[in-house]
Amino acid sequence: MDAVADGPDEAVRLTAWVRGQVQGVGFRWWVRARALELGLVGSAANLRDRRVEVVAEGSRMACERLLELLRSPGTPGQVSGVVEQWGRPRGDLVDFLER
């Protein structure tokens, strides 16, 4: 990760690509609900290769918690892996959308 944030309250942008059985099982809805509970904005979108791309902006602590939840056994479907990328927030997101 770049030197993006100095502390748990610093704003960051998390992009996570989730693979496994994650389409058609309520996964995007579940991600949206968890993200809203954490005060994050962003989106969860199905990709053509059957992965789900999750983009979230907010505090580092909230984004790290969302990443933990994406990797937890409590997700809908079955997650076989998550690849993450961290960056600076763009500030262009106002809600959390399912796409």
PDB file of C-alpha atoms in Angstrom:
ATOM      1  CA  MET A   1       0.000   0.000   0.000  1.00  0.00           C
ATOM      2  CA  ASP A   2       1.174   3.568  -0.644  1.00  0.00           C
ATOM      3  CA  ALA A   3       1.604   5.888   2.245  1.00  0.00           C
ATOM      4  CA  VAL A   4      -2.058   6.834   2.110  1.00  0.00           C
ATOM      5  CA  ALA A   5      -3.115   7.362   5.681  1.00  0.00           C
ATOM      6  CA  ASP A   6      -1.469   8.135   8.971  1.00  0.00           C
ATOM      7  CA  GLY A   7      -4.155   6.995  11.412  1.00  0.00           C
ATOM      8  CA  PRO A   8      -7.403   5.063  11.826  1.00  0.00           C
ATOM      9  CA  ASP A   9      -9.551   8.153  11.182  1.00  0.00           C
ATOM     10  CA  GLU A  10      -7.715   9.205   8.018  1.00  0.00           C
ATOM     11  CA  ALA A  11      -9.883   8.930   4.891  1.00  0.00           C
ATOM     12  CA  VAL A  12      -8.907   6.223   2.398  1.00  0.00           C
ATOM     13  CA  ARG A  13     -10.265   4.477  -0.690  1.00  0.00           C
ATOM     14  CA  LEU A  14     -10.410   0.682  -0.681  1.00  0.00           C
ATOM     15  CA  THR A  15     -10.959  -1.304  -3.855  1.00  0.00           C
ATOM     16  CA  ALA A  16     -11.456  -5.029  -3.290  1.00  0.00           C
ATOM     17  CA  TRP A  17     -12.035  -7.736  -5.877  1.00  0.00           C
ATOM     18  CA  VAL A  18     -13.909 -10.672  -4.370  1.00  0.00           C
ATOM     19  CA  ARG A  19     -13.891 -14.056  -6.077  1.00  0.00           C
ATOM     20  CA  GLY A  20     -15.835 -17.218  -5.414  1.00  0.00           C
ATOM     21  CA  GLN A  21     -19.563 -17.881  -5.500  1.00  0.00           C
ATOM     22  CA  VAL A  22     -20.509 -14.229  -4.974  1.00  0.00           C
ATOM     23  CA  GLN A  23     -22.979 -13.426  -7.753  1.00  0.00           C
ATOM     24  CA  GLY A  24     -26.673 -14.229  -7.535  1.00  0.00           C
ATOM     25  CA  VAL A  25     -26.556 -14.901  -3.771  1.00  0.00           C
ATOM     26  CA  GLY A  26     -27.333 -11.466  -2.250  1.00  0.00           C
ATOM     27  CA  PHE A  27     -23.655 -10.635  -1.838  1.00  0.00           C
ATOM     28  CA  ARG A  28     -23.812  -7.046  -3.188  1.00  0.00           C
ATOM     29  CA  TRP A  29     -26.840  -6.271  -1.016  1.00  0.00           C
ATOM     30  CA  TRP A  30     -24.992  -7.671   2.013  1.00  0.00           C
ATOM     31  CA  VAL A  31     -21.880  -5.602   1.218  1.00  0.00           C
ATOM     32  CA  ARG A  32     -24.008  -2.460   0.864  1.00  0.00           C
ATOM     33  CA  ALA A  33     -25.688  -3.078   4.250  1.00  0.00           C
ATOM     34  CA  ARG A  34     -22.316  -3.631   6.003  1.00  0.00           C
ATOM     35  CA  ALA A  35     -20.772  -0.566   4.316  1.00  0.00           C
ATOM     36  CA  LEU A  36     -23.670   1.670   5.341  1.00  0.00           C
ATOM     37  CA  GLU A  37     -23.428   0.383   8.930  1.00  0.00           C
ATOM     38  CA  LEU A  38     -19.757   1.412   8.863  1.00  0.00           C
ATOM     39  CA  GLY A  39     -20.501   4.862   7.425  1.00  0.00           C
ATOM     40  CA  LEU A  40     -18.816   4.168   4.083  1.00  0.00           C
ATOM     41  CA  VAL A  41     -19.704   5.364   0.592  1.00  0.00           C
ATOM     42  CA  GLY A  42     -18.967   3.496  -2.626  1.00  0.00           C
ATOM     43  CA  SER A  43     -20.330   0.597  -4.646  1.00  0.00           C
ATOM     44  CA  ALA A  44     -20.440  -3.150  -5.137  1.00  0.00           C
ATOM     45  CA  ALA A  45     -20.585  -4.264  -8.770  1.00  0.00           C
ATOM     46  CA  ASN A  46     -20.702  -7.610 -10.556  1.00  0.00           C
ATOM     47  CA  LEU A  47     -17.870  -8.100 -13.044  1.00  0.00           C
ATOM     48  CA  ARG A  48     -18.070 -10.222 -16.188  1.00  0.00           C
ATOM     49  CA  ASP A  49     -15.497 -12.659 -14.813  1.00  0.00           C
ATOM     50  CA  ARG A  50     -17.875 -13.533 -11.910  1.00  0.00           C
ATOM     51  CA  ARG A  51     -16.012 -11.462  -9.307  1.00  0.00           C
ATOM     52  CA  VAL A  52     -17.548  -8.578  -7.378  1.00  0.00           C
ATOM     53  CA  GLU A  53     -15.685  -5.277  -7.240  1.00  0.00           C
ATOM     54  CA  VAL A  54     -16.161  -3.353  -4.000  1.00  0.00           C
ATOM     55  CA  VAL A  55     -15.121   0.308  -3.839  1.00  0.00           C
ATOM     56  CA  ALA A  56     -15.396   2.016  -0.460  1.00  0.00           C
ATOM     57  CA  GLU A  57     -14.323   5.379   0.883  1.00  0.00           C
ATOM     58  CA  GLY A  58     -14.256   6.452   4.505  1.00  0.00           C
ATOM     59  CA  SER A  59     -12.071   6.094   7.549  1.00  0.00           C
ATOM     60  CA  ARG A  60      -9.214   3.615   7.395  1.00  0.00           C
ATOM     61  CA  MET A  61     -10.664   1.773  10.398  1.00  0.00           C
ATOM     62  CA  ALA A  62     -14.079   1.359   8.740  1.00  0.00           C
ATOM     63  CA  CYS A  63     -12.540   0.216   5.444  1.00  0.00           C
ATOM     64  CA  GLU A  64     -10.329  -2.299   7.250  1.00  0.00           C
ATOM     65  CA  ARG A  65     -13.403  -3.632   9.062  1.00  0.00           C
ATOM     66  CA  LEU A  66     -15.276  -3.995   5.760  1.00  0.00           C
ATOM     67  CA  LEU A  67     -12.302  -5.908   4.353  1.00  0.00           C
ATOM     68  CA  GLU A  68     -12.375  -8.226   7.396  1.00  0.00           C
ATOM     69  CA  LEU A  69     -16.090  -8.813   6.825  1.00  0.00           C
ATOM     70  CA  LEU A  70     -15.527  -9.581   3.126  1.00  0.00           C
ATOM     71  CA  ARG A  71     -13.065 -12.287   4.188  1.00  0.00           C
ATOM     72  CA  SER A  72     -15.237 -13.676   6.989  1.00  0.00           C
ATOM     73  CA  PRO A  73     -17.228 -16.911   6.773  1.00  0.00           C
ATOM     74  CA  GLY A  74     -20.483 -14.977   7.345  1.00  0.00           C
ATOM     75  CA  THR A  75     -20.853 -13.650   3.801  1.00  0.00           C
ATOM     76  CA  PRO A  76     -23.613 -14.795   1.459  1.00  0.00           C
ATOM     77  CA  GLY A  77     -22.329 -17.328  -1.059  1.00  0.00           C
ATOM     78  CA  GLN A  78     -18.759 -18.495  -0.712  1.00  0.00           C
ATOM     79  CA  VAL A  79     -15.729 -16.221  -0.907  1.00  0.00           C
ATOM     80  CA  SER A  80     -12.579 -17.960  -2.125  1.00  0.00           C
ATOM     81  CA  GLY A  81     -10.339 -14.893  -2.149  1.00  0.00           C
ATOM     82  CA  VAL A  82     -10.123 -11.123  -1.857  1.00  0.00           C
ATOM     83  CA  VAL A  83      -7.511  -8.898  -3.502  1.00  0.00           C
ATOM     84  CA  GLU A  84      -7.264  -5.370  -2.138  1.00  0.00           C
ATOM     85  CA  GLN A  85      -5.885  -2.063  -3.332  1.00  0.00           C
ATOM     86  CA  TRP A  86      -5.610   1.059  -1.189  1.00  0.00           C
ATOM     87  CA  GLY A  87      -5.514   4.653  -2.331  1.00  0.00           C
ATOM     88  CA  ARG A  88      -6.424   8.212  -1.556  1.00  0.00           C
ATOM     89  CA  PRO A  89     -10.147   9.031  -1.509  1.00  0.00           C
ATOM     90  CA  ARG A  90     -11.474  10.835  -4.577  1.00  0.00           C
ATOM     91  CA  GLY A  91     -14.444  12.322  -2.730  1.00  0.00           C
ATOM     92  CA  ASP A  92     -16.785  11.728  -5.673  1.00  0.00           C
ATOM     93  CA  LEU A  93     -19.040   9.183  -3.904  1.00  0.00           C
ATOM     94  CA  VAL A  94     -22.136  10.103  -1.889  1.00  0.00           C
ATOM     95  CA  ASP A  95     -23.936   6.812  -1.196  1.00  0.00           C
ATOM     96  CA  PHE A  96     -23.263   3.083  -1.393  1.00  0.00           C
ATOM     97  CA  LEU A  97     -24.715   1.567  -4.547  1.00  0.00           C
ATOM     98  CA  GLU A  98     -25.273  -1.922  -5.887  1.00  0.00           C
ATOM     99  CA  ARG A  99     -24.344  -2.000  -9.548  1.00  0.00           C
TER     100      ARG A  99
END
